Short mmCIF file of C-alpha atoms and ligand atoms in Angstrom, two decimals:
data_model
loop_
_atom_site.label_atom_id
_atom_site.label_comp_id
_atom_site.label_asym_id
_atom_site.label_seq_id
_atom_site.Cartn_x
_atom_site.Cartn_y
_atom_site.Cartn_z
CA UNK T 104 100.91 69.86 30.36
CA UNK T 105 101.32 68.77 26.57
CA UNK T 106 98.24 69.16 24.58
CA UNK T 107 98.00 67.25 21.23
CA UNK T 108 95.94 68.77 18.33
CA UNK T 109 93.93 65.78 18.69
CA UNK T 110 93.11 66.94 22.49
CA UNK T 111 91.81 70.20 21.09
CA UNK T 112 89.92 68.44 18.56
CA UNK T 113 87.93 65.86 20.61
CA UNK T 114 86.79 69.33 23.28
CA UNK T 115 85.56 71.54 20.41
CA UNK T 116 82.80 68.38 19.40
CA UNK T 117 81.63 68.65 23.11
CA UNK T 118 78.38 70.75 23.62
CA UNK T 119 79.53 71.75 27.21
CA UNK T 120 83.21 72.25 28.23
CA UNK T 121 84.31 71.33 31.70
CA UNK T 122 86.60 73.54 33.77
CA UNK T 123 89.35 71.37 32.52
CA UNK T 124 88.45 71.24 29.17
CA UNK T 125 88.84 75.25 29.25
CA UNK T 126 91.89 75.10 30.83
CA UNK T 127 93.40 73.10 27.99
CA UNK T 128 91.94 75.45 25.48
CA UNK T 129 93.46 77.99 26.99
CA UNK T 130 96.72 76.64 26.95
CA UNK T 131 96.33 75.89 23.04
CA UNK T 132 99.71 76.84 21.21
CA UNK T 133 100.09 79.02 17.92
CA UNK T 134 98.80 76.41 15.50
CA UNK T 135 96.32 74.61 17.68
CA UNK T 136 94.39 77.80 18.59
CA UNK T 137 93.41 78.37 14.81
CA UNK T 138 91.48 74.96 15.73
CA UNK T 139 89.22 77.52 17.97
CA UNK T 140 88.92 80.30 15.91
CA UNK T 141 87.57 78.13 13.41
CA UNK T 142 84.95 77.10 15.01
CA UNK T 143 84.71 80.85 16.66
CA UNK T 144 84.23 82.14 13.53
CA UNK T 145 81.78 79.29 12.37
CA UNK T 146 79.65 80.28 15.08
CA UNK T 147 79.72 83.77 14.93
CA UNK T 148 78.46 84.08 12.09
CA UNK T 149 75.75 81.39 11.92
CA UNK T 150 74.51 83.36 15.24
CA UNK T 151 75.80 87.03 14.68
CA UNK T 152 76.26 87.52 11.10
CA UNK T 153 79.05 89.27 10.01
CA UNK T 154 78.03 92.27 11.70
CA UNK T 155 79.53 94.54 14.30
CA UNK T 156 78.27 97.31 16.46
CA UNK T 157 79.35 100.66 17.35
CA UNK T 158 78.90 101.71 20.75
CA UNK T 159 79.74 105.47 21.05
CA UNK T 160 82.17 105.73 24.07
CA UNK T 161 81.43 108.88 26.24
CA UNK T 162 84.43 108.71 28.97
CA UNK T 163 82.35 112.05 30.68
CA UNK T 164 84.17 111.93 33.77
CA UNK T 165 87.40 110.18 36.70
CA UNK T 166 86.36 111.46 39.45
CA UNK T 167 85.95 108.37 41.67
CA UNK T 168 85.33 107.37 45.06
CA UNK T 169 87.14 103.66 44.68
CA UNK T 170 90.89 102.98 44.94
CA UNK T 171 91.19 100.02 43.21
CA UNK T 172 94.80 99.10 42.69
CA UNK T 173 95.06 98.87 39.01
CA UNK T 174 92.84 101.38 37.83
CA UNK T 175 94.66 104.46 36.87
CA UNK T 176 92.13 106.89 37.91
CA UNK T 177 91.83 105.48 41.29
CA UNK T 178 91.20 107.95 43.79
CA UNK T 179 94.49 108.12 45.51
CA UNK T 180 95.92 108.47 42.19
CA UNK T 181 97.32 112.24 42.90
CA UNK T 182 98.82 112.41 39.57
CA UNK T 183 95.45 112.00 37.69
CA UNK T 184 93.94 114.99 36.77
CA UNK T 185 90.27 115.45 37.44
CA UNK T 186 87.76 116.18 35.37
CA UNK T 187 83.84 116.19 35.08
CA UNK T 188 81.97 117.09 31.46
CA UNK T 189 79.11 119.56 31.61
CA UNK T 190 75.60 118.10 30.39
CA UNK T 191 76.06 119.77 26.86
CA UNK T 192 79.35 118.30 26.33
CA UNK T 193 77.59 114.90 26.66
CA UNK T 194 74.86 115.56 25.24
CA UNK T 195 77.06 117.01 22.23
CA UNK T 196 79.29 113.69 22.20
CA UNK T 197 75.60 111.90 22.29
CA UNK T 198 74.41 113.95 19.39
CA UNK T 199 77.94 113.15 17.12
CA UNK T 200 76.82 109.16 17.87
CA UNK T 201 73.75 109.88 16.67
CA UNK T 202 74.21 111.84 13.62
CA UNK T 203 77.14 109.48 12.58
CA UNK T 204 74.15 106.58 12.86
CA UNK T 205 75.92 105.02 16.04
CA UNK T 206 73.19 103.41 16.94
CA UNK T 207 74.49 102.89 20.69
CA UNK T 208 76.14 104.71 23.07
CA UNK T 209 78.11 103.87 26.31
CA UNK T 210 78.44 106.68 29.19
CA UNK T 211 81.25 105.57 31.37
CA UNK T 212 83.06 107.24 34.05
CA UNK T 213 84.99 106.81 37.11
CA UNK T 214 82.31 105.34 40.44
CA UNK T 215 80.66 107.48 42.34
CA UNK T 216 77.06 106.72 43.73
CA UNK T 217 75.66 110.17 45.82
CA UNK T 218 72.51 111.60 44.76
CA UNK T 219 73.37 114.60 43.05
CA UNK T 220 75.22 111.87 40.69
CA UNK T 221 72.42 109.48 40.02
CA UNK T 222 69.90 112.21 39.79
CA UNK T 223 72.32 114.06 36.98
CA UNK T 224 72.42 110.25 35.40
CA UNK T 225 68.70 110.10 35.46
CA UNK T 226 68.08 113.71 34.22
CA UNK T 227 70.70 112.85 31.34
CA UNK T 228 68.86 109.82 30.03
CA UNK T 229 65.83 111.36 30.14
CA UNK T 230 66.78 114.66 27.78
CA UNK T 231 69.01 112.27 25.89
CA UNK T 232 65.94 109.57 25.00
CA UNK T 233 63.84 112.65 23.96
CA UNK T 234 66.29 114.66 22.16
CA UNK T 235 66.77 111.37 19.72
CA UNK T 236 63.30 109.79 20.03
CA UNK T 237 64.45 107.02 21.78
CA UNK T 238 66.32 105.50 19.11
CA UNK T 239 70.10 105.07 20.79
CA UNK T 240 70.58 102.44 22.60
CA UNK T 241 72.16 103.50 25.79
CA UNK T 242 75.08 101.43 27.97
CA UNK T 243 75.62 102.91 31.12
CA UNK T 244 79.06 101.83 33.01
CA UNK T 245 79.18 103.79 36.04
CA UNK T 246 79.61 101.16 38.81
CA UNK T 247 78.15 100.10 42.02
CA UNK T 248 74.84 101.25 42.68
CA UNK T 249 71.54 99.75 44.76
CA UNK T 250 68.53 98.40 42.85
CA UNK T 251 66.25 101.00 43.14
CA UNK T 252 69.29 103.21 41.30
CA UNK T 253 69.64 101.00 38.48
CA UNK T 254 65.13 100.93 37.84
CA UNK T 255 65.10 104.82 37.87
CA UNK T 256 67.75 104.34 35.20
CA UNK T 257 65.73 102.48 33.57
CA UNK T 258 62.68 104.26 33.92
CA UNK T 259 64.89 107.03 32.27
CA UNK T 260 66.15 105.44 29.40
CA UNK T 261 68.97 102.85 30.03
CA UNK T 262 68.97 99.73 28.04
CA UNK T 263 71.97 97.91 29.20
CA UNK T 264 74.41 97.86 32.22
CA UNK T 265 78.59 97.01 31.88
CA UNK T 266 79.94 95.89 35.33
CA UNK T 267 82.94 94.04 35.31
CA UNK T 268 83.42 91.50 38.08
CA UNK T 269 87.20 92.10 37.24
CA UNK T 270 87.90 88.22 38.69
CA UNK T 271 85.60 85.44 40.33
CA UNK T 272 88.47 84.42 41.90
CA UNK T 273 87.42 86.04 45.26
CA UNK T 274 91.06 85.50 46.76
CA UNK T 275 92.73 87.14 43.18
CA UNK T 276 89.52 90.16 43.70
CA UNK T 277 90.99 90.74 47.22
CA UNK T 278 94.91 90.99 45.49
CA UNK T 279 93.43 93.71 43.32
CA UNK T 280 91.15 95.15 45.37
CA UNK T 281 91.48 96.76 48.78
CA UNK T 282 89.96 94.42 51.41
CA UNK T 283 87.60 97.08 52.52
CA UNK T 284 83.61 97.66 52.56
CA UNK T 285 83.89 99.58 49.88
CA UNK T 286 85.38 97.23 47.50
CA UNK T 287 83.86 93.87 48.51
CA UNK T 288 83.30 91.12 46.13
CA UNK T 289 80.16 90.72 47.65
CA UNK T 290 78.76 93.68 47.27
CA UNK T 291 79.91 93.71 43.56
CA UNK T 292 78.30 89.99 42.59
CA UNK T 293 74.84 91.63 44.30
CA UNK T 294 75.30 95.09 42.25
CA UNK T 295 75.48 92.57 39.01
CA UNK T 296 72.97 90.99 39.85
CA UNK T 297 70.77 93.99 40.49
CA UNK T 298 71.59 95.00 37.09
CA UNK T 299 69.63 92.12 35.87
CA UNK T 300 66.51 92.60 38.51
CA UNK T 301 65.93 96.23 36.98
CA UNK T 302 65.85 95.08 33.53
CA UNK T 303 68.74 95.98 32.22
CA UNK T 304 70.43 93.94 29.48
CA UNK T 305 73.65 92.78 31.94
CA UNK T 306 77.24 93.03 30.97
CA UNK T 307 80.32 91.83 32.66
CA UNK T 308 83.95 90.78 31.74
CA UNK T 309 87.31 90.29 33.70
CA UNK T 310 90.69 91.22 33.28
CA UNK T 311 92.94 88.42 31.49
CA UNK T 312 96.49 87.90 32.80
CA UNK T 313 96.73 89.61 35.83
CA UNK T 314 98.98 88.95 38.09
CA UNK T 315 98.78 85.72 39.73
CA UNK T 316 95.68 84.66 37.72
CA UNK T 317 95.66 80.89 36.46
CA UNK T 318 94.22 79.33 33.52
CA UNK T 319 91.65 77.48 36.49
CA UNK T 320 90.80 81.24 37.38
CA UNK T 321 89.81 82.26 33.64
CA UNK T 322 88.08 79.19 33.19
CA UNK T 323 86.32 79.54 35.96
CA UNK T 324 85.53 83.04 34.97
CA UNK T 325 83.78 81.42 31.73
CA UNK T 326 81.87 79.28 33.52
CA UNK T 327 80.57 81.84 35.98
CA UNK T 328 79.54 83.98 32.91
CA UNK T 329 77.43 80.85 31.65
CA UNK T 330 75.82 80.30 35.01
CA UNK T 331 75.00 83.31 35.26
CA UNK T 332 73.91 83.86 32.00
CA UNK T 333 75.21 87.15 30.95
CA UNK T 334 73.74 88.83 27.79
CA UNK T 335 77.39 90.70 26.84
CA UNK T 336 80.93 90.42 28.00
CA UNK T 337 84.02 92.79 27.59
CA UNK T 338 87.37 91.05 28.35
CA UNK T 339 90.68 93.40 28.07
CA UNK T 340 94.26 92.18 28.90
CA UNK T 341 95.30 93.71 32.20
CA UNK T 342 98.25 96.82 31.36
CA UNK T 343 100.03 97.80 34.56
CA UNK T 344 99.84 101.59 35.62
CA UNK T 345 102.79 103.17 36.68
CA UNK T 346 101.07 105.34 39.15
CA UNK T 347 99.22 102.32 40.81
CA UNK T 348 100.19 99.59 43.65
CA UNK T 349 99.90 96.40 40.87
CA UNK T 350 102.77 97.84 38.95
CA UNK T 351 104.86 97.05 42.03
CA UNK T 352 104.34 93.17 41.13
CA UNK T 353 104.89 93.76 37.35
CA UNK T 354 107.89 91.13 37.35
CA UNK T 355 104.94 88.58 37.73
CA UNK T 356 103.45 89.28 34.77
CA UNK T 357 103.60 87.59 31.14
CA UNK T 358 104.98 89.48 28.40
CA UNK T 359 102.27 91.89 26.48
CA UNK T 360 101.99 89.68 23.45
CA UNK T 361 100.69 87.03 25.59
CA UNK T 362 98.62 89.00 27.41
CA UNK T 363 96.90 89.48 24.29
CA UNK T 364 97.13 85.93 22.79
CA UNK T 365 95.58 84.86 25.87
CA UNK T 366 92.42 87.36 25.55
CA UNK T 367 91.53 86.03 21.99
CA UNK T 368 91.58 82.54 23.19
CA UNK T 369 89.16 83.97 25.81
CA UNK T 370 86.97 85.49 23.47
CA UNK T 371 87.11 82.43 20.73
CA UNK T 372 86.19 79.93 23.35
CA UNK T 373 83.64 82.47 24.80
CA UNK T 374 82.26 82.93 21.58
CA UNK T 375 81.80 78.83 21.50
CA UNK T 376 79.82 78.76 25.18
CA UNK T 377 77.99 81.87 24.46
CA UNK T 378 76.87 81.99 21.22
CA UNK T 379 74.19 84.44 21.06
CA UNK T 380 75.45 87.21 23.49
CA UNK T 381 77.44 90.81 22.64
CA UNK T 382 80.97 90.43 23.28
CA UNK T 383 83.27 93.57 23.04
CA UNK T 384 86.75 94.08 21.58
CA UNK T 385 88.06 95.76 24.44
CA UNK T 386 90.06 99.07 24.07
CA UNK T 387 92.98 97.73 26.12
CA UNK T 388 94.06 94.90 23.35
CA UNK T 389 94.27 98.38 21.11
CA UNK T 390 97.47 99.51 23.85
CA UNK T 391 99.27 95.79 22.75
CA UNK T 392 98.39 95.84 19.11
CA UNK T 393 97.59 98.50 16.92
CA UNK T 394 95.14 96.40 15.32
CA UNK T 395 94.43 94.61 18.27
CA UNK T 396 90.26 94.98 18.36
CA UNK T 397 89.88 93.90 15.07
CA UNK T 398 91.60 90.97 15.72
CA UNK T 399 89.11 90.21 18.29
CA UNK T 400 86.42 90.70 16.05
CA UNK T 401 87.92 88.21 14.02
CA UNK T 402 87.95 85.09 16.38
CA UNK T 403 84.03 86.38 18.11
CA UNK T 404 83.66 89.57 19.17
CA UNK T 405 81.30 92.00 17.81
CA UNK T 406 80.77 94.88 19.50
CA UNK T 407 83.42 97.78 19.39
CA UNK T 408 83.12 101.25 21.31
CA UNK T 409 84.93 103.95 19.28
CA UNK T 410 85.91 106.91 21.75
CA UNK T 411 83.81 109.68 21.06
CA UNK T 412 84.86 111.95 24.35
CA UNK T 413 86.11 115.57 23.40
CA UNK T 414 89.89 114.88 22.70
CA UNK T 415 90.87 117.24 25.56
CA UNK T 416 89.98 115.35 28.13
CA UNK T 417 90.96 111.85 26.81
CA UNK T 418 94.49 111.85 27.90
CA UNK T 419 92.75 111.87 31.63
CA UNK T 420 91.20 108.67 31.22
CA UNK T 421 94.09 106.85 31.44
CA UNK T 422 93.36 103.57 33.40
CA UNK T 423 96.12 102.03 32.04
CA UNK T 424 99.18 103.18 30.21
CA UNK T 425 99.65 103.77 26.73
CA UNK T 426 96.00 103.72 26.45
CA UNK T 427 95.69 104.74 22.45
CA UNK T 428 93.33 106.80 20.44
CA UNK T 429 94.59 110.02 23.06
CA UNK T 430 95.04 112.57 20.32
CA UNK T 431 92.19 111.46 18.02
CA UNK T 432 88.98 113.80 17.88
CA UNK T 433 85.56 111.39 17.81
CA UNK T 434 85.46 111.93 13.73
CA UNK T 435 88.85 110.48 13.38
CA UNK T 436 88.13 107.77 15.75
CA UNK T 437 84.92 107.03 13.40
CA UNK T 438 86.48 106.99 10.00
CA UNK T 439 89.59 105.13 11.18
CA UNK T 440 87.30 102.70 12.51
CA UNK T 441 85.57 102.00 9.84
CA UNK T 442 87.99 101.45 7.51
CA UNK T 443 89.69 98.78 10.16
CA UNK T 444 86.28 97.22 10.74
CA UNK T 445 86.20 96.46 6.91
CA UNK T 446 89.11 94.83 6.95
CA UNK T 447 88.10 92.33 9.47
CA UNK T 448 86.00 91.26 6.85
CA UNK T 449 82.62 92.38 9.18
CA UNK T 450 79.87 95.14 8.41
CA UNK T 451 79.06 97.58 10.61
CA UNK T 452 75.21 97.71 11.74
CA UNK T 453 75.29 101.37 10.88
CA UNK T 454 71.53 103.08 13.01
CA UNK T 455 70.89 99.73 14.48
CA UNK T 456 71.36 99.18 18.24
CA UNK T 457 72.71 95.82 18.23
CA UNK T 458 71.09 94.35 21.76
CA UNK T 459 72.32 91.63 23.17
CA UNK T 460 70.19 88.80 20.83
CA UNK T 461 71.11 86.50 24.27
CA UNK T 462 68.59 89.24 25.89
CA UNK T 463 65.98 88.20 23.97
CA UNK T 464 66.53 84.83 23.15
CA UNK T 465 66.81 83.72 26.58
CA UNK T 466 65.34 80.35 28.20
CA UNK T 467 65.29 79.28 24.44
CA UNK T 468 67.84 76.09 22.99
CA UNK T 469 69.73 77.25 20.70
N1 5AD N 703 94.42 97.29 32.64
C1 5AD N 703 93.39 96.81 31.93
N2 5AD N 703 92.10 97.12 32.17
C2 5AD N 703 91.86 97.96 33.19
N3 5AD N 703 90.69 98.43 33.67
C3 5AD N 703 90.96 99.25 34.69
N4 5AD N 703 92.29 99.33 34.89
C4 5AD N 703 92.87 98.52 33.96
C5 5AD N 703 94.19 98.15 33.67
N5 5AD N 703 95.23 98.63 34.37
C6 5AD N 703 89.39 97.98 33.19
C7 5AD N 703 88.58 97.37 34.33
C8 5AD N 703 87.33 98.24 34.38
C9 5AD N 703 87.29 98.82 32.99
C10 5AD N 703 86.50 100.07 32.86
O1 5AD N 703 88.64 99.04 32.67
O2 5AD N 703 88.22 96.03 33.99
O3 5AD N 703 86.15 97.53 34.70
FE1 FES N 704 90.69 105.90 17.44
FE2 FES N 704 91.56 104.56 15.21
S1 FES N 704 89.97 104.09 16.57
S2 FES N 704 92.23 106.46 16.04
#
């Protein structure tokens, strides 16, 4: 297709962008895409500010039940080596976020969903919400789990949930996915959705540029996080794992640079749907470009999750490879954050949570 600058111009005027409209946005070359992050930028801050938020990333364990074929901590994955924090290790991590006036944190870990699990989960929030007077906000992205699972979570303490549907492409979900009970889209779109029914401020994302993806898939993947009306998003470029079944089809993938050029036209034009809602620099654009996050935050993004899990156990959260900040400890993560997040010209919200002002702003015109 040959887009014209003029083509680019006449979409950004619209209010609501078609499928195809997205699909030519995403297609914009080097000098036509500053057309978007103009008007990214323009709207971040007349909706954001020139803020960003730190989300304290507590990685606490990778033991996990799915097998999902690009994750690197999959469970057939006999390479990975396990691990699972004790409570005071998190609750340590928690306490660093805290005292370093995070005002969020994320716990994360690989998907499991028995009781002694969600019953640690619950116990955690609980001590955690009383042990800093309620005053983190706290992200929980730990997977799958019913409705009555996500209220007690947030009867405990949880704010917000981060469950990425990975595609909406169900075909593309089942190329990445095992075609199996335990990884049906279904079953996924319903947990999401459940997220939302207890309360809980709802995140979701996909990968960008996986293999066989189109520009009509991530389009549609926009779309379906308008419909549904997500209050945050975290979109990462997909990084092959040598120790996983994708990398067997990594001759069908682009090159890494435009893996990453394609994310920050997903975020910009993101940004430009949704303009009131959290989006994340994911960690993954980090693994193509060293400054790769604060990029992001450049073009709409304004939420970024410094890893603050004991440096030890990093290197075993690898779901992808060169997966970077491995040998940092949390401080070092802070501080070198900081000084990047400067240079993207934003604040940080230093002791402020940073919801999702899409949360509370819903059913309002903006
Ligand atoms: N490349 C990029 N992102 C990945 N994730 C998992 N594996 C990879 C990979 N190989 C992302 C998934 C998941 C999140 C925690 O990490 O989107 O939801
Ligand atoms: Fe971890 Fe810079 S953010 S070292």
């Amino acid at each position: 297709m040959h887009i014209t600058e003029n083509h680019i111009k006449s979409i950004l005027e619209k209010k609501e962008f078609s499928k195809e409209d997205i699909t030519v946005l995403l297609q914009a070359d080097k000098v036509q895409r500053q057309l978007i992050y103009a008007k990214s930028v323009e709207i971040k801050e007349k909706y954001i500010g020139k803020y960003t938020y730190f989300r304290g990333l507590i990685e606490f364990s990778n033991l996990c039940v799915k097998d999902c074929y690009y994750c690197g901590i999959r469970k057939s994955n006999q390479n990975s080596e396990r691990y699972n924090l004790s409570d005071e290790q998190i609750l340590q991590a928690v306490a660093f976020a805290h005292k370093n006036k995070y005002g969020s944190i994320v716990l994360q870990s690989g998907e499991r969903s028995d009781k002694a699990f969600t019953d640690r989960i619950s116990n955690l929030l609980k001590t955690i919400t009383k042990n800093h007077n309620g005053e983190l906000g706290i992200t929980l992205s730990l997977g799958e789990q019913s409705l009555d699972v996500y209220s007690d979570w947030v009867q405990s303490g949880a704010h917000r949930y981060l469950l990425r549907i990975e595609s909406t492409n169900r075909d593309l979900y089942y190329k990445i996915h095992p075609n199996d009970a335990a990884h049906a889209y279904e079953q996924r779109l319903e947990a999401l959705c459940n997220t939302r029914r207890a309360g809980l401020q709802a995140g979701t994302g996909v990968m960008v540029a996986l293999p066989f993806q189109t520009y009509e898939d991530l389009a549609d993947d926009l779309l379906f996080f308008q419909n549904f009306d997500v209050d945050m998003v975290g979109m990462g470029p997909y990084i092959e794992h040598s120790d996983t079944p994708l990398f067997g089809v990594k001759a069908e993938l682009m090159p890494l640079i435009d893996r990453f050029d394609l994310t920050m036209k997903m975020i910009a034009v993101l940004r430009i749907m949704m303009k009131d809602i959290n989006i994340a620099a994911a960690t993954a654009l980090q693994a193509i470009d060293p400054i790769g996050r604060e990029k992001a935050i450049r073009v709409g993004a304004n939420i970024i999750m410094p890893n603050i899990t004991p440096s030890e156990n990093r290197k075993n959260y690898q779901l992808y490879d060169n997966k970077p900040c491995i040998d940092e400890g949390a401080d070092d993560c802070t501080t070198c954050m900081e000084e990047r997040i400067q240079l993207s010209g934003d604040e940080i919200g230093y002791g402020l949570r940073g919801d999702s002002p899409h949360f509370f702003n819903r059913g309002k015109s903006l």
